[in-house]
Every structure is written in structure tokens, then in C-alpha cells.
XYZ file of C-alpha atoms in Angstrom:
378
model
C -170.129 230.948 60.555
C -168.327 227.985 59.005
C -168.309 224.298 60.310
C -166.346 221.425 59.173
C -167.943 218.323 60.464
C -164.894 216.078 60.148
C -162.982 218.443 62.374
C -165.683 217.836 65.404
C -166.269 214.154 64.491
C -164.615 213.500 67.895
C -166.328 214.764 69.929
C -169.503 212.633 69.230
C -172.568 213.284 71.970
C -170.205 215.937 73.888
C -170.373 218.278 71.244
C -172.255 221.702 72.482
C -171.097 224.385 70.081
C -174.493 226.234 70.866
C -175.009 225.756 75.090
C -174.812 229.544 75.578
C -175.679 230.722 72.086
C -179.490 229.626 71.530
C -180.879 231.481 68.454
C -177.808 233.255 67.853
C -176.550 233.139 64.188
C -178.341 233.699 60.697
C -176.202 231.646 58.344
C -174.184 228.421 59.444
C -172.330 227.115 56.580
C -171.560 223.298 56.998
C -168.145 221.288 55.019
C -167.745 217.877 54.425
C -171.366 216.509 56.285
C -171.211 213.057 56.451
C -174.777 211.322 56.437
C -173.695 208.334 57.423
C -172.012 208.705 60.826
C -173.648 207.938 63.949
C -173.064 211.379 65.330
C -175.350 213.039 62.438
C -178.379 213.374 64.296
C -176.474 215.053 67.120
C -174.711 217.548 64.552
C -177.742 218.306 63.299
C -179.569 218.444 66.444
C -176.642 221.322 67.879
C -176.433 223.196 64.765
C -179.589 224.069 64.485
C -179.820 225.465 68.221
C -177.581 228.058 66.939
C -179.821 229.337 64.254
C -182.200 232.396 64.643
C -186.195 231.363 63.614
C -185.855 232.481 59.900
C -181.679 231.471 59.770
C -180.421 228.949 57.028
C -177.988 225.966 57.368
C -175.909 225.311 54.111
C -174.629 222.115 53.364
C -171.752 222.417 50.600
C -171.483 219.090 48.744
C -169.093 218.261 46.547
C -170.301 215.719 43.393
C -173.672 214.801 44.615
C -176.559 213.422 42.975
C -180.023 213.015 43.048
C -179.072 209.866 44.105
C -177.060 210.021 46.600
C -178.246 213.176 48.103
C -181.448 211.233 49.398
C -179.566 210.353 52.502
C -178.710 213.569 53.497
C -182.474 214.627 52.677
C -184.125 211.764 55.366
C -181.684 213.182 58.094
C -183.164 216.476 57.837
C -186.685 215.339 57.522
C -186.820 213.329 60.499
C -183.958 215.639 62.534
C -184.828 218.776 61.971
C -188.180 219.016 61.311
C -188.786 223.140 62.052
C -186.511 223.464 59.180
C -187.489 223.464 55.777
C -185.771 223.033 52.356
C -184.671 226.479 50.499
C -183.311 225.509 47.484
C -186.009 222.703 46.341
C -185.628 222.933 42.624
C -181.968 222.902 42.645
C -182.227 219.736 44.429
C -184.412 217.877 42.744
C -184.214 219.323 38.563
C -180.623 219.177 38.899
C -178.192 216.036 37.627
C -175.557 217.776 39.968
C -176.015 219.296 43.602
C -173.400 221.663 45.156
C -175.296 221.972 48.592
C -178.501 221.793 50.418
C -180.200 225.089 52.129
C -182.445 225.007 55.017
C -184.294 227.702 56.366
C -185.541 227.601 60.377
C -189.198 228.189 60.753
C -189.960 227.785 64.502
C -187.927 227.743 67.503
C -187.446 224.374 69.366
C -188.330 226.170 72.737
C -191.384 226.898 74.209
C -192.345 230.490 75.212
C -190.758 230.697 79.152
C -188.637 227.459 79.261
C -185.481 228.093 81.060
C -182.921 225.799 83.064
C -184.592 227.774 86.385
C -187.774 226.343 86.029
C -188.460 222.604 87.155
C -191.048 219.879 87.650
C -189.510 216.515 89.833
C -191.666 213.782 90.071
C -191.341 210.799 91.977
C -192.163 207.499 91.381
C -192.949 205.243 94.506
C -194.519 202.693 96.193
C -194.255 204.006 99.605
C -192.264 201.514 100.937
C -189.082 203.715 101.153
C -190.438 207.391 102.472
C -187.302 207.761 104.476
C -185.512 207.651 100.769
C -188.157 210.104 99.592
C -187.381 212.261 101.873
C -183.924 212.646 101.416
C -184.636 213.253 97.401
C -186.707 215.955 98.442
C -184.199 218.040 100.829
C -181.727 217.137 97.876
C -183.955 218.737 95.819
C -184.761 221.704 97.887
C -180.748 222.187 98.454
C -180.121 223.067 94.538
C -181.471 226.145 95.109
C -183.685 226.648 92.055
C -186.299 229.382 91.504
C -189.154 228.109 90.270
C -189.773 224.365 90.908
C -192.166 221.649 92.625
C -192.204 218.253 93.525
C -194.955 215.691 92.080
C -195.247 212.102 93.812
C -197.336 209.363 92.202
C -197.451 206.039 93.863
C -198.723 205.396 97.412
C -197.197 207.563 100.764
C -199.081 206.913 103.992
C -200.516 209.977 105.732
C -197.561 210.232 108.037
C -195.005 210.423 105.098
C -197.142 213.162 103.247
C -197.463 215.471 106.282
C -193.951 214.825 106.583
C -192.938 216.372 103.334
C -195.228 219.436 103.605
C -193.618 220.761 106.306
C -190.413 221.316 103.743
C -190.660 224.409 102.125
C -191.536 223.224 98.090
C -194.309 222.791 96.090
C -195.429 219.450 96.587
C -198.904 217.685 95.039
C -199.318 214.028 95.624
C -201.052 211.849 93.028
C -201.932 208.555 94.668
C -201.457 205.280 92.660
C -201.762 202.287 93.556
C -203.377 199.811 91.040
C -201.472 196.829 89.389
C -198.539 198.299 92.488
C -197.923 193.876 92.232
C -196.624 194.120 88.214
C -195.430 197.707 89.005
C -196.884 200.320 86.486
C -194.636 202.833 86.641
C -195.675 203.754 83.168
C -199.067 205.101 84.202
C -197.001 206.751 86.743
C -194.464 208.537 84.907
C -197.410 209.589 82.712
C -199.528 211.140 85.305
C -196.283 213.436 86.652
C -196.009 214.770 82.751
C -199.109 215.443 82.721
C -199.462 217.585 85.635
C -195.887 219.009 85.375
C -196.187 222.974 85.697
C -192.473 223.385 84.313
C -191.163 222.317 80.767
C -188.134 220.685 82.334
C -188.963 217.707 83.990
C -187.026 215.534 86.043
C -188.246 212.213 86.717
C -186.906 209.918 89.084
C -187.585 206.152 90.717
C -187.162 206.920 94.839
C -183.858 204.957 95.455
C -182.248 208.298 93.659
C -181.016 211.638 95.326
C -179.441 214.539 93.416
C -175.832 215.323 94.047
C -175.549 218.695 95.900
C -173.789 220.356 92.437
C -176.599 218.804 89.853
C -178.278 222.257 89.189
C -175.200 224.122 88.349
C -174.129 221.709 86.617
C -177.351 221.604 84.638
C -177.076 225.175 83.861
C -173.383 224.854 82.376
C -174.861 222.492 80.231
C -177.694 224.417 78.952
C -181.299 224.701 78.293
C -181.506 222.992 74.844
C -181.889 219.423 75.136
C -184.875 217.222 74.037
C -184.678 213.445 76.568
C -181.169 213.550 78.950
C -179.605 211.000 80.496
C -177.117 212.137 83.677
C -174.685 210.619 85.481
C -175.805 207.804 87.785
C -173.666 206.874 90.770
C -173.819 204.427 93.530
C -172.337 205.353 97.114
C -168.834 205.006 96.031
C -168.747 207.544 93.157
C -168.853 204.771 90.794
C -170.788 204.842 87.588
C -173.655 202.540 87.224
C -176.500 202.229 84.864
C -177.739 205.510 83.123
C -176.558 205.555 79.177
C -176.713 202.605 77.400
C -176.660 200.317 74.461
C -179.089 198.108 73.498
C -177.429 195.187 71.211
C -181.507 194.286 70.170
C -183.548 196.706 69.668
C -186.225 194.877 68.201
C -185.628 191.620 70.459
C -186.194 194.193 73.878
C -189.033 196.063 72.115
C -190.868 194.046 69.926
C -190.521 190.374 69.934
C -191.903 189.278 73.505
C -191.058 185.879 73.171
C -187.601 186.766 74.084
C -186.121 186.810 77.257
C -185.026 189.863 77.854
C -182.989 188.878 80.892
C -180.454 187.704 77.835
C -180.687 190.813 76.514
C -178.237 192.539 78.699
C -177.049 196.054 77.805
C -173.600 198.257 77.633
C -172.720 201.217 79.208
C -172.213 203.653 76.628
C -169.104 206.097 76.910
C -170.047 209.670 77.957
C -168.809 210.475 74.622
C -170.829 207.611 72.640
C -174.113 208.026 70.914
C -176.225 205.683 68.969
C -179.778 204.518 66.859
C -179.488 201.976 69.295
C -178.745 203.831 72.451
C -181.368 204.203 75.309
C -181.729 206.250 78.692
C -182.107 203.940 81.531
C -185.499 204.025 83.627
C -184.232 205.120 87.101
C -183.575 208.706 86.404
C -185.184 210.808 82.816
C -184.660 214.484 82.107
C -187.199 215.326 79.220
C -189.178 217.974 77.662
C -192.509 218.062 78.619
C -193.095 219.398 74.486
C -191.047 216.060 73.853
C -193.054 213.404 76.523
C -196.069 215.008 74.484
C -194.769 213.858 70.739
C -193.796 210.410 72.462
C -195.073 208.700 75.890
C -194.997 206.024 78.012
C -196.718 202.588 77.020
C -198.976 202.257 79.500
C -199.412 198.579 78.313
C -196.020 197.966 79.751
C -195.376 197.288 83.459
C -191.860 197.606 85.202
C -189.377 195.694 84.017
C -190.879 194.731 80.640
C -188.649 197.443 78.624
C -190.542 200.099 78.725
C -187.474 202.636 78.814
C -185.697 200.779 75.768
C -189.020 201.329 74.138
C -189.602 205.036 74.618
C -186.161 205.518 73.628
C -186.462 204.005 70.214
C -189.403 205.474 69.563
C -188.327 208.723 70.434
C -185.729 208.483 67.987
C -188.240 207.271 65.365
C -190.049 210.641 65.922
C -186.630 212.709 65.199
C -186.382 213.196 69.277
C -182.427 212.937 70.226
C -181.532 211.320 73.426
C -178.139 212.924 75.088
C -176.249 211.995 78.175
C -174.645 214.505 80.296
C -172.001 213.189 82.424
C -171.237 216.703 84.752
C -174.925 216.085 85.953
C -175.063 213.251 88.884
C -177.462 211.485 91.043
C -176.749 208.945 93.280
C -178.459 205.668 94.083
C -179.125 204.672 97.521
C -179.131 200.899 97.001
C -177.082 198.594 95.166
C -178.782 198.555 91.709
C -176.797 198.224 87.933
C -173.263 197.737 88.798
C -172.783 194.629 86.799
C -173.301 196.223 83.489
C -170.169 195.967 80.890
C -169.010 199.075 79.725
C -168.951 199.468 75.554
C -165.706 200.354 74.339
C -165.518 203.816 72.530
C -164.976 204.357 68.804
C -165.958 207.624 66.651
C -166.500 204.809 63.696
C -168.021 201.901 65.216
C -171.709 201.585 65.279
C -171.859 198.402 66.979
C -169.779 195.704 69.689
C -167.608 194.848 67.648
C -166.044 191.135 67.551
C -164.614 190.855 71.195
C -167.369 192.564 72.824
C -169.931 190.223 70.667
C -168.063 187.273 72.537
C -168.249 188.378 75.432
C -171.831 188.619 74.978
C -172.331 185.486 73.427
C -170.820 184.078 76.983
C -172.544 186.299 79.055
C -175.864 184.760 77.585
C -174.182 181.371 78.210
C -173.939 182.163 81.602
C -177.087 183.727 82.333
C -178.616 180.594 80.358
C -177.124 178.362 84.126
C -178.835 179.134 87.245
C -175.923 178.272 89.242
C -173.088 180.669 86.985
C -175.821 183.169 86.709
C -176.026 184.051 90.311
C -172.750 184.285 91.178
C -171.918 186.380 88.535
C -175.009 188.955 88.076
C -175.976 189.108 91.641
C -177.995 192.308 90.622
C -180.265 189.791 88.977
């Protein structure tokens, strides 16, 4: 099979050649690869879904060097890291390079994942169970056929007797220290640790599943690595659930900044980023990937722990997706004020007029009084 990447350029993180067709070719032959395009780790991520354990991808160059092949070489490294380079001498004794030739060593899923079997977990601090419960039938209405619900956090004896009488799999992990500074990161960590299934849905309790989220989790398919879905408030609007971090070393690293300032864009379903980071309220991960990269348990809520695991996921060659035909909806008014990112195949950042806008929006959020009429989310 033969690929041209310019020719599916545009259709950046939407771009599922492979969603039915898992370990399904032996050769994939790839044209005019560009290493520098945000949507190369995404490419490289789909393409090699489609190739059997033991399958090559060939990347035809035309007049590469040593030099300028070294690009190409990091992407793969860090990308697609069950691969391995074929033709090694070629590549490195020769002054010119007419492609690169990987072979596939191991498959990227685990013996018995498949989009039937799920682990939800829960994150609360019992003040809501009336909210829990209504995750939990919207859970129990998708149908699946092997799945169970974990809850960390705190749920009164009422609330848990409650729940058992639905007719899931339900353990309860209780959790209550440091519930003042909210450690959800402890908490997100204990569900992954105890989830049965290798898909894992993890969710804050202000979130329910829309009645059509399994289905359309099937059309999408079983090989992702961290997903963001569609999050919606009451109204069928989108709020916060794929975004773009303008800072990623200001939100992750650099604690002296407010991070309040630090506002992010919604990133367009089609959009995809180094930058980009799957907001906190709602995960879908691999329990394989939550095991390569976790939660910083020295973060508490609210101290970006999400933009964090994020960015180091992509360190680690993990490649966070968002998957718009998927949607959960929020029960409370939470993330509506975020400005949406305007969408460019070629841009890898705001851009001018979107970098003013910022620039005022951090004016604003600088005066008390401006600041809470306009973010009332705040």
C-alpha cells in the first residue's frame, strides 16, 4: 500500500486510515513525509496501526543526507518505538539516502484489549452522590459487555448501598486525605491501578456519558494511546476538553507563575499539537500507557496536573487524540469561557491576532473588577 502524506495533510488529528484494519498490511510505502509538520507524530502514530508485527514502513526520500535525515530519524525513535530501523548501513555509510525502512517488532496492543472491555472510575468527594448516580445508570445504559465501575474519594454509607443495588461491578476505594487541596492525583492513580480492563475511562463526578458514547467509541476504534472526547454542557455546547497550552513550561515547570494568566484554547477537533493537552474532567487512556507515564502525585487539583501529564506523555512518544463523535456532558456550569484556537494545517502556534487577544485577556484577568465580569467561571 502506498501513502502520500501531503495528500492527507488535511486531515490533521482526524486522520484514521487504520480504525478497522489493526495489523492488517505487510508493506506501507510512504511519499513525500514531511518531518516537520505538526501532524507527524499522528501519521506516524496511524500508520503503524496498520502494520502486521514483523511489517515494514518505507519512507522514499528524495536528496537526503546524513544531515538532514536526522529529523526524520528522532520522529521514529521517540514515535514509534516497537519499530526498528531495517536499512541501518544505508543510512548512516551513505552521502545520499533514498528512503528509510522500518520493520514492526511488537504489537501496540495488549493480549485481550478490545473497545468491549472497560474500567470507569470516578473521582469524588461525596458531596454530589445524586450526580454519581446518574454517571453510573449512564454508564450502565451503553450497554457494554465487560465493564465495572471504580470510585475513589469519599461516599457515605447511604450513597454506596445505593449504587450496589444497580446491576455493575462496582468497588469503592475510599479517599479522603488532603480532600481540602483536592488530590485528585492520588486518586486517579489508585483507579489505574486497580482497573481490571485496559480501557479506562476516567471521569471527575459533575460528568455523565451521552446515551450514544459507546457506539460511538467503537466507530472510532480500539487503537488509541490518551483520548480526549467531546465535552458538552446542558445546551449541546462545547466546553473544555482539547486544548492548547500557549506555555508549556510556564503551566508545568516554573511555579512562580500564575497560572490563572495562563489561560488555554480550545483546539479544533481537527487540530493537534506538542503543545496540546487533554483537559482533567474527563481522560480515556491505556492502562499500558498510565503505566509508561502517571499522575504527579505531588500535584493537587488545580495546580496543572493534566497540562503536565500531557507533556510528558508526549515526551515518552505517547500521542494524545481527541475524538469529537464521543460526548459527555457536564452537569454544572464549568469551562465555557475558553477561546476557541483558530484552525490551520500550517500553523503551530496563535498566531498574531490570537496572541493579542491574549495579551488582553491577561490584562484583564490582571483587574479584579474586569476579571469577574468577564471569566465568571473563575
Amino acid at each position: 500500500m502506498k501513502i502520500n502524506f501531503s495528500e492527507v495533510l488535511n486531515q490533521g488529528n482526524e486522520y484514521r486510515p487504520f480504525a478497522s484494519q489493526y495489523l492488517h498490511y505487510s508493506c506501507i510505502s510512504v511519499d513525500d513525509f514531511d518531518a516537520k509538520s505538526k501532524f507527524s507524530p499522528v501519521f506516524l502514530k496511524e500508520v503503524g496501526y496498520g502494520i502486521k508485527v514483523g511489517g515494514e514502513i518505507k519512507f522514499n526520500l528524495t536528496k537526503y543526507t546524513q544531515k538532514n535525515i536526522r529529523s526524520l530519524i528522532k520522529l521514529l525513535d521517540i514515535y514509534l518505538p516497537n519499530f526498528s530501523l531495517v536499512n541501518t548501513n544505508q543510512i548512516f555509510n551513505s552521502e545520499e539516502i533514498n528512503c528509510v525502512v522500518v520493520k514492526k517488532q511488537t504489537a501496540e496492543l495488549e493480549c485481550g484489549d478490545d473497545i468491549d472491555s472497560w474500567t470507569f472510575g470516578i473521582i469524588s468527594n461525596g458531596k454530589r452522590p445524586e450526580f454519581i448516580f446518574k454517571l453510573i445508570d449512564s454508564i450502565i445504559k451503553q450497554k457494554i459487555i465487560h465493564s465495572e465501575v471504580i470510585l475513589c474519594g469519599h461516599l457515605d454509607k447511604e450513597s454506596e448501598e445505593e449504587i450496589k443495588k444497580r446491576k455493575i461491578k462496582f468497588t469503592y476505594y475510599e479517599m479522603s486525605e488532603f480532600d481540602s487541596l483536592g488530590w485528585i492525583t492520588r486518586k486517579k492513580n489508585i483507579v489505574m491501578e486497580n482497573a481490571i480492563y485496559p480501557n479506562v475511562m476516567v471521569l471527575h463526578d459533575r460528568f455523565i456519558l451521552h446515551d450514544s458514547w459507546h457506539e460511538s467509541m467503537k466507530r472510532y476504534g480500539n487503537t488509541f494511546e490518551v483520548l480526549a472526547c467531546r465535552n458538552e454542557n446542558g445546551e449541546g455546547k462545547r466546553i473544555t476538553d482539547w486544548v492548547y497550552i500557549r506555555n508549556v513550561f510556564s503551566k508545568t515547570k516554573n511555579h512562580s507563575v500564575n497560572y490563572e494568566l495562563l489561560r488555554p484554547y480550545l483546539l479544533d477537533r481537527r487540530d493537534w499539537s506538542r503543545s496540546s493537552m487533554i483537559s482533567g474532567g474527563v481522560t480515556i487512556i491505556k492502562k499500558n500507557c498510565w503505566s509508561t507515564v502517571k499522575w504527579d502525585e505531588r500535584r493537587f487539583w488545580i495546580e496543572q496536573e493534566d497540562t503536565l501529564l500531557s507533556n510528558l506523555q508526549q515526551l515518552k512518544g505517547i500521542v494524545p487524540r481527541y475524538y469529537s463523535g464521543a460526548v459527555v456532558i457536564s452537569l454544572i456550569k464549568k469551562g465555557e469561557s475558553i477561546r476557541p484556537l483558530q484552525y490551520s494545517p500550517g500553523s503551530n502556534g496563535i498566531g498574531v491576532i490570537n496572541f493579542i487577544r491574549d495579551s488582553l485577556s491577561v490584562f484583564i484577568k490582571r483587574n479584579k473588577t474586569l476579571r469577574k465580569i468577564i471569566y465568571k467561571d473563575i
